[in-house]
Amino acid sequence: MGFADDDDNLPDWLSDLNPSSAEEPGGEPAKEEAPDWLAEATPAEGGLFDALGDQDEDGDDVPDWLANIRTSEGRAPDEDPPPPTQPVSFEQEDEASADWLEPIRARESGSLPPLDEDSPDFGTRLKTLKAQDAPEEEPDASGDWLAGLNNPAEPPAASASDSGGDWMAGLSEPTDEPVAGAGFPLPEPEDKPDWLQEIGSGLGLGLTGTPAGESAPAWLMGEESSPDETGAPDLPDWAAAATSEAAEAVESEFPGLASEPGLGSDAPNWLTEFRPDAEPEPPSAFAADYDEAASEVFKLDSGELPDWLAQITPEDALPAPAEPEPVARPVVDDDTGDLAPAELPSWLQEMRPVASIDAADLQDQEAETAEAERIGPLAGLTGVLPAEPEIVQFGRPPSAASGLQLSEIQRGYSLQLAQMVAEEVRSPRRAHKANPLPQRLVQAVLALTLMAAVALPLMALLDFFSLPRTAGRSVPAEIQSALDVVNGLPPGSLVLVAVEYQPAFSGEVEAAATGLVDHLLIGGARLALISTLPSGPAQIEHFMATSQRINHPNYLPERDYYNLGYLPGGVSGLLQLATDPRVAITHRLTDGSDIWAQTAFANIFRVRDFAAVVVLADDPDAARAWVEQVQPALVDPISGRTTPLLVVSSVQAEPLLWPYVQNEPSQIQGLVAGLRGGAYYEASIRELRVRRYWDAYAAGLLVMAASLLIGGGLGLSRNLAGGLKRNKGGAR
Amino acid sequence: MSAGDLVGGFIAALLTFLVFSYALGDNGLFRLAVHLFIGVSAGYAAAVALNTVLLPALLERPLAELLVPLFWILLLFTKLSPRTAVLGNPASALLVGVGAAVAVSGAVQGTLLPQVAGSTSFFSPEKLAGALGSGQLGAALGYLVNGSLILVGTIATLAYFHFGAKNHPHQLPERHRLIELLARVGQVFIAITFGVLFAGTLSAALAALIERLDTLFDFLARMAGSL
C-alpha cells in the first residue's frame, strides 16, 4: 500500500493505525493495541467487499479472515460466539488479496476462460437468495440480514438474536406497547426485517424518550435507573460521597423533586416549565443518518464494546432536537398572591430602555402597521421592505461624536468662559429707565432756546453781527484762492459743478456756495452740473431755483446752465468721467438733442477741458473721491497746466479737506467751508444769502457755546461733588 | 402764490414740525417723517436710475452693444432668489472687485503719495534755504513747526493704534514705554480732531436749522402776503 514510505511523517496516533506497524518484529502490536471490538469489526466490515470480489466458491482463494466470517455466519445458533479474530494487517491483506485476485487478473489477461454465467458468484447468489423461500434452506448464505433485504416478507427472526448479544436479544423481542411519541412514522413490523425492527425499536426508544422497559438493553436501562442502582457501584468513594451530599442538598432544597413523575431525578423545578407539551419534532436528516450508523454499531457485541463506548447511549450521541428557546418572561404565579407587582416611579419608568418592551407586542404592532404591497410581483404581501427613498437617507450622515481632547489650558479657558456666561446671566439687567422729567425738560428748554435764538434774528432781519470781512480781517488763503480762480475764468467758460450733498445739508452747502456760484454767473461762466447721487438732479434744480433765481432771473437752464443729471458708478463713474467724459455723460436735453452737440461742450473731450471743477459736498468722502479720481486727470502732463478744483463743503468736512488744500502742490485750489466761508466769499463779492443767515448763525453759536459751557460746568461740579463724597466716605 | 407752492410749502412746514418734535423725545410723528423721507428718497432714486440710466441705454443703444451688459444684469437678477444667487456671484465679484481696485488705486495715487510728499516737503532743504535766503525766518520756522507737528501727530496717532505688547508672566501685557508715550500724545491729536469734527457737525446742524426756520418763515410770510 505504500504507507511505509510515509511512516516517519505520520503522527503517533496515526502511526498506530498504520498497518505497517504490524510487521515490526517482536510480536503483533496491532492485535494487542487495538480494542477488541475493533479487532472483531475490521474483518467483518471488509468481508462484504472482499466477498464481492471473490469469484471462487472454493475456499482456496478465500482469505482467512473471510473464512472466519463465513464460519461465524454459518455457525449454529447455539454455538458460542467465535473468539475475536486477529486483525489482519494491510500487508497481509495484500498477500491474501493477491491470491484471490490472481484469477481475476488471469481472466483479464486471457490466460483463464471467462466465468460462466452459472457460476455461483456473488450476484448469482443474490438472485438465488431472492428466489429462495426460506433462508434456512440456504446452506452458504452470505448473511441472513442480506437475505432479509431481498425478502422482507420473511424476516430471519432467529439469526439476529443468535448473532447478537444479550441486549440485542432483548431488542429483538417484540414489544407489545406501541412506540409513544414517535415523531416519524416507523415501518410496520411486517414490512421490514427483524434487524431493522430491532434497530428501529431501539432507536425509537432512544429518540422519543419513551421508557424502554424490558426491551431496552442494560446500558439503556441504566439511563432510567436511579444513580444508586447504576452509578454507585462504579463510582469511587469520594465521588459517591459527593453525589450523595448533592442529592441530599437537592432534596432539602426541592422536596419531592425526586418523585416528580416523568422527569429524571436531576431535573430541577424550573426545568419542568420547559417540558414540551406537544409531540417532538421529527428527527432531522442527521438523525436518520445516525440511525444507519447506530444500526451498524448495534450489531456489535456488547460484550466486546469498550467501557467508554458501552456507557454511551444513542441518546447521548444524538444531538438533541433544537427546541425553541423559552421567552424570558417572568413566571407569574397566581398562587403566590403575597407578592404584589412592582410599581416603578414615573421617572424610572421613562428611563426604562425601549428594548425591554415585549417582543411579542412589537411583532403584533408591526403586523398591524405593515401594509400590503399593492403593485409589482410582491403585491399582496405584507412586511415587504420599503421602497428605496425610505431606505436611503439623503444628506450628510450623522457624524459620530468623539470625545474632546482638552489640554489644561483649554480646560481653563472653557471654565473661564463658563464663568463669564454665568456671571452674565446672573448680572441684573439694567432696568429701562424712563426719561425723567427734568432731563426731558432740559432738552425742551434747550431746543426752545436755540430756536428762539435762531428765529429772532431771522424774523427781525437785524444786522447785529457783521460779516467777517467787514470786521477788517483778511480773507483766508483758501477762500482767496477760490476768489482768484473765479476771477481768472474767461467769460463764457464752461465750469463743471458737482452737486454731492444730501438734502439735509442743502441749507448749509447752498448758502456757502451761493456767493461762489453768483461770482461765476457774474463772470459770465456757464455751468454744467452733475451729481453722483441719485438725488443730485433734484438738488441741482433746487439750488439753481432758490439761490440764483432772484439774483439772476435771466439765467436759464439748457442755455446758461446744464443739468447733466445722475452719473452712475460711484468712484468708477468718476474715473470714467476723468478719462472720457463723452462716454460717461450721456445726458440729453429736453428736446432730445445730445449734450455733446451743444456749442458749450464742443471743445470738451477730457475733464481738464472744463475751465474749472467745483465740488459742492457735505461729506469729506465725496469730496475726497473727486480729489482722488478726477484731480489727477486735471493736470495736463505735457504743459503741466492744472485745471483748478474748487470745493464748497460743509463745515464738518473742512478738517478732513485741509490737507488737500495745504498740500504742496495743493490738490484743492480753493475751499469754501460752511457759512463762515460763504460769509467771507460774499463779503468779498456781495452780500447775499449768508448775510441773511449770519445773525441767526452767530446767535445760535452763542447759545450752543453757552449751553456747552453750562452743561459742562454742571457736570464737572457734580463729578467733583461726587468725588468729594466718596473721598469723605473713604476717609471715614 | 400758486396752489402748488401752497401745498408744497404746507407739507414742508408740517414735516418740519414733525422733525422738530424729536426735541421732546423719540415719538411716532418723528418716525413718520423719517419713514416718509426714506421712502421718497428711495423712490426718487429708483425713478432717476430708470429714467436717466436704464431706459436711455436700452432704447438708444444698438442691441449688439447691450448683449454683454444684459448678460451681467441677468446674473445680478439671479441674486433675488437664494436658489439662484450663486449665479450672480460673478457679477457681484466684478462690481466689488472693480470698485475696490479703483478706490485703492485712487487712494494711493490721490491721497497717500501726495500727502506723504506734502508732509515731507516742510523739511525740504531747498524750501528752508529759500525762506532763509529771502530773509523770511518766520516762514522757515513755520515750515519746521508745521512739519514737526504733522510728523509728530502722524507718528503719535499711528502709535495710539498700535496694540502690540509683550506678554510677561504673571503680569498684564503692556506696550513698550516709548509706544505708550507716543500713544498718549497721539490721543491728544485724536481728541483735538474729534473736537473739531464735533464742532463742525454742530455748526452744520445749526446751519440746517437756520435754513429750515428761514424756509418756514418765508412760507408763512408769503402766505400772509397772499392773504
XYZ file of N, CA and C in Angstrom, chain A residues 440 443-444 447 450-451 454-455 458-459 503-508 534-535 537-538 566 568 571-572 575 583 586 588 624 627-629 650-652 655-656 659-660 662-664 667 675 689 692-693 696-697 700-701 704 708, chain B residues 20 22-25 37 44-45 48-49 52-53 60-61 98-99 102-103 105-107 109-111 114-115 117-119 121-122 127 193 196-211 213-214 217-218:
318
model
N -35.868 115.624 30.316
C -36.669 115.961 29.141
C -37.010 117.454 29.138
N -34.039 119.246 27.848
C -33.970 119.145 26.388
C -34.929 120.132 25.727
N -36.130 120.177 26.223
C -37.103 121.090 25.629
C -36.687 122.541 25.800
N -33.893 123.261 23.368
C -34.382 123.351 21.995
C -35.118 124.657 21.758
N -32.595 127.524 21.656
C -31.828 127.581 20.401
C -32.699 128.063 19.251
N -33.938 127.568 19.209
C -34.841 128.013 18.151
C -35.145 129.494 18.280
N -32.249 131.492 17.089
C -32.089 131.459 15.631
C -33.243 132.201 14.965
N -34.438 132.071 15.531
C -35.614 132.629 14.868
C -35.697 134.134 14.994
N -33.735 135.936 12.388
C -34.328 135.718 11.069
C -35.566 136.567 10.876
N -36.374 136.650 11.938
C -37.606 137.409 11.821
C -37.331 138.912 11.905
N -29.935 116.266 0.795
C -30.893 117.360 1.038
C -30.819 117.924 2.448
N -30.423 117.104 3.435
C -30.374 117.592 4.811
C -29.341 118.698 4.985
N -28.317 118.697 4.175
C -27.259 119.702 4.291
C -27.356 120.754 3.198
N -28.478 120.769 2.536
C -28.613 121.729 1.441
C -28.591 123.168 1.963
N -29.127 123.387 3.144
C -29.152 124.761 3.675
C -27.763 125.302 3.866
N -26.880 124.527 4.442
C -25.529 124.999 4.697
C -24.702 125.097 3.419
N -28.199 109.860 -6.559
C -29.482 109.817 -7.257
C -30.329 111.062 -7.005
N -30.166 111.643 -5.823
C -30.946 112.850 -5.532
C -30.275 114.114 -6.059
N -29.822 115.360 -9.207
C -30.521 116.196 -10.178
C -31.560 117.121 -9.534
N -32.263 116.601 -8.535
C -33.243 117.454 -7.841
C -32.541 118.537 -7.041
N -27.627 112.448 -13.314
C -27.006 111.462 -12.429
C -25.877 110.732 -13.140
N -23.844 107.502 -12.820
C -23.809 106.247 -12.067
C -22.400 105.697 -11.954
N -17.279 105.764 -7.602
C -15.898 106.120 -7.916
C -15.521 105.640 -9.303
N -16.114 104.521 -9.749
C -15.829 104.048 -11.105
C -16.374 105.024 -12.133
N -14.019 107.910 -12.290
C -12.809 107.601 -13.054
C -13.093 107.621 -14.543
N -18.039 109.616 -22.848
C -18.649 108.295 -22.614
C -19.411 108.283 -21.306
N -24.038 110.872 -20.702
C -24.931 110.505 -21.812
C -26.220 111.293 -21.733
N -29.188 113.880 -22.352
C -29.852 114.507 -23.488
C -30.736 115.616 -22.963
N -13.326 113.788 -1.276
C -12.067 113.063 -1.454
C -12.110 112.183 -2.693
N -11.260 114.262 -5.475
C -9.832 114.602 -5.446
C -8.994 113.426 -5.935
N -9.354 112.254 -5.517
C -8.537 111.088 -5.848
C -8.721 110.627 -7.289
N -9.940 110.697 -7.804
C -10.213 110.140 -9.118
C -10.115 111.179 -10.231
N -19.440 121.431 3.504
C -19.979 121.671 4.845
C -18.817 121.874 5.811
N -19.115 122.522 6.873
C -18.054 122.814 7.830
C -17.580 121.537 8.521
N -18.405 120.514 8.549
C -17.988 119.261 9.188
C -16.954 118.505 8.349
N -12.165 119.955 8.211
C -10.883 119.485 8.757
C -10.249 118.392 7.915
N -11.056 117.559 7.304
C -10.504 116.452 6.531
C -10.094 116.874 5.122
N -5.857 119.032 4.468
C -4.577 118.514 3.944
C -4.459 118.630 2.432
N -5.581 118.496 1.699
C -5.521 118.606 0.245
C -5.331 120.059 -0.180
N -3.679 122.425 1.762
C -2.363 122.896 2.169
C -1.231 122.042 1.616
N -1.566 121.032 0.867
C -0.506 120.189 0.323
C 0.284 120.965 -0.721
N 1.510 120.547 -0.919
C 2.386 121.167 -1.908
C 2.767 120.148 -2.974
N -3.878 120.086 -3.905
C -4.793 119.302 -4.723
C -6.148 119.969 -4.816
N -20.946 128.233 6.495
C -21.432 129.598 6.449
C -20.306 130.606 6.652
N -27.094 135.502 0.516
C -27.847 134.615 1.410
C -27.176 134.482 2.777
N -28.106 136.904 5.359
C -29.408 136.678 5.986
C -29.289 135.683 7.130
N -28.413 134.748 6.951
C -28.264 133.698 7.968
C -27.248 134.067 9.048
N -28.452 134.872 12.666
C -29.028 133.679 13.296
C -27.927 132.667 13.595
N -26.996 132.622 12.678
C -25.893 131.650 12.871
C -25.056 132.047 14.069
N -27.071 131.487 17.270
C -27.134 130.060 17.570
C -25.820 129.524 18.116
N -24.718 129.989 17.553
C -23.418 129.543 18.070
C -23.222 129.997 19.509
N -25.358 127.800 21.714
C -24.767 126.448 21.796
C -23.514 126.457 22.654
N -23.080 124.468 26.118
C -21.971 123.549 26.370
C -21.221 123.936 27.638
N -39.055 118.466 14.245
C -38.747 119.231 15.460
C -39.301 118.569 16.717
N -38.828 115.874 17.729
C -37.806 114.998 18.341
C -37.166 115.680 19.541
N -37.279 117.019 19.613
C -36.724 117.719 20.780
C -37.401 117.267 22.061
N -38.607 116.744 21.960
C -39.313 116.246 23.133
C -39.123 114.741 23.322
N -38.298 114.160 22.514
C -38.055 112.733 22.611
C -38.520 112.009 21.369
N -39.385 110.312 4.488
C -38.166 110.775 3.812
C -37.425 109.613 3.163
N -37.483 108.130 -5.422
C -36.926 109.109 -6.366
C -35.634 108.584 -6.974
N -34.817 107.921 -6.160
C -33.565 107.369 -6.691
C -33.847 106.310 -7.747
N -34.960 108.017 -10.912
C -33.841 108.658 -11.602
C -32.984 107.624 -12.320
N -32.692 106.531 -11.637
C -31.866 105.495 -12.274
C -32.556 104.911 -13.488
N -32.798 108.010 -16.297
C -31.566 108.610 -16.810
C -30.477 107.604 -17.152
N -30.653 106.364 -16.725
C -29.588 105.376 -16.966
C -30.110 104.198 -17.773
N -31.626 103.635 -26.723
C -30.840 104.409 -27.664
C -29.639 103.649 -28.201
N -29.242 102.621 -27.546
C -28.051 101.910 -27.994
C -28.459 100.672 -28.793
N -13.899 95.595 -9.111
C -13.584 96.826 -9.842
C -13.668 98.032 -8.920
N -14.712 98.077 -8.107
C -14.841 99.207 -7.194
C -13.698 99.291 -6.209
N -10.473 100.402 -8.036
C -10.489 101.838 -8.360
C -10.287 102.672 -7.096
N -10.943 102.268 -6.011
C -10.831 103.041 -4.776
C -9.413 102.981 -4.211
N -6.562 102.220 -5.791
C -5.597 102.913 -6.647
C -5.763 104.419 -6.529
N -7.001 104.885 -6.429
C -7.218 106.321 -6.256
C -6.704 106.817 -4.922
N -6.886 106.018 -3.871
C -6.397 106.429 -2.559
C -4.877 106.507 -2.538
N -2.815 106.898 -5.210
C -2.295 107.938 -6.087
C -2.816 109.328 -5.725
N -4.016 109.404 -5.168
C -4.597 110.720 -4.913
C -4.476 111.198 -3.479
N -4.209 110.301 -2.551
C -4.156 110.724 -1.155
C -2.839 110.338 -0.485
N 0.577 111.753 -2.424
C 0.674 113.227 -2.335
C 0.776 113.737 -0.901
N 0.081 113.111 0.028
C 0.158 113.572 1.411
C 1.526 113.286 2.022
N 4.268 113.132 0.341
C 5.181 114.108 -0.286
C 4.993 115.500 0.303
N 3.731 115.896 0.552
C 3.491 117.219 1.128
C 3.981 117.326 2.557
N 3.870 116.242 3.320
C 4.316 116.288 4.717
C 5.833 116.381 4.804
N 7.680 117.725 2.593
C 8.168 118.947 1.933
C 8.482 120.060 2.941
N 7.899 119.977 4.135
C 8.197 121.006 5.131
C 9.649 120.933 5.581
N 13.401 124.310 0.365
C 12.344 125.191 0.835
C 12.823 126.039 2.005
N -8.849 116.371 16.972
C -9.522 116.127 15.688
C -10.998 115.849 15.891
N -12.822 119.009 16.730
C -13.055 119.854 15.551
C -14.200 119.290 14.717
N -14.203 117.975 14.554
C -15.284 117.371 13.775
C -16.633 117.552 14.467
N -16.612 117.478 15.808
C -17.871 117.667 16.534
C -18.355 119.099 16.391
N -17.430 120.016 16.452
C -17.805 121.426 16.260
C -18.348 121.652 14.860
N -17.730 121.026 13.885
C -18.233 121.162 12.520
C -19.613 120.555 12.372
N -19.852 119.426 13.053
C -21.175 118.808 12.978
C -22.223 119.709 13.618
N -21.882 120.284 14.761
C -22.819 121.198 15.407
C -23.087 122.406 14.522
N -22.041 122.905 13.938
C -22.197 124.075 13.080
C -23.048 123.750 11.864
N -22.844 122.566 11.293
C -23.647 122.171 10.136
C -25.094 121.980 10.530
N -25.329 121.391 11.712
C -26.702 121.210 12.161
C -27.360 122.554 12.432
N -26.597 123.453 12.979
C -27.165 124.775 13.220
C -27.515 125.461 11.910
N -26.675 125.310 10.906
C -26.977 125.890 9.597
C -28.234 125.263 9.008
N -28.410 123.954 9.200
C -29.616 123.292 8.707
C -30.842 123.806 9.438
N -30.711 124.019 10.743
C -31.836 124.559 11.500
C -32.190 125.965 11.007
N -31.182 126.745 10.769
C -31.437 128.098 10.283
C -32.137 128.058 8.940
N -31.686 127.213 8.053
C -32.297 127.122 6.729
C -33.750 126.676 6.831
N -35.813 127.020 9.452
C -36.634 128.087 10.032
C -36.819 129.223 9.036
N -35.797 129.517 8.298
C -35.925 130.582 7.294
C -36.935 130.201 6.232
N -40.404 130.497 7.860
C -40.833 131.880 7.990
C -41.131 132.476 6.634
N -40.367 132.113 5.665
C -40.628 132.621 4.317
C -41.970 132.137 3.812
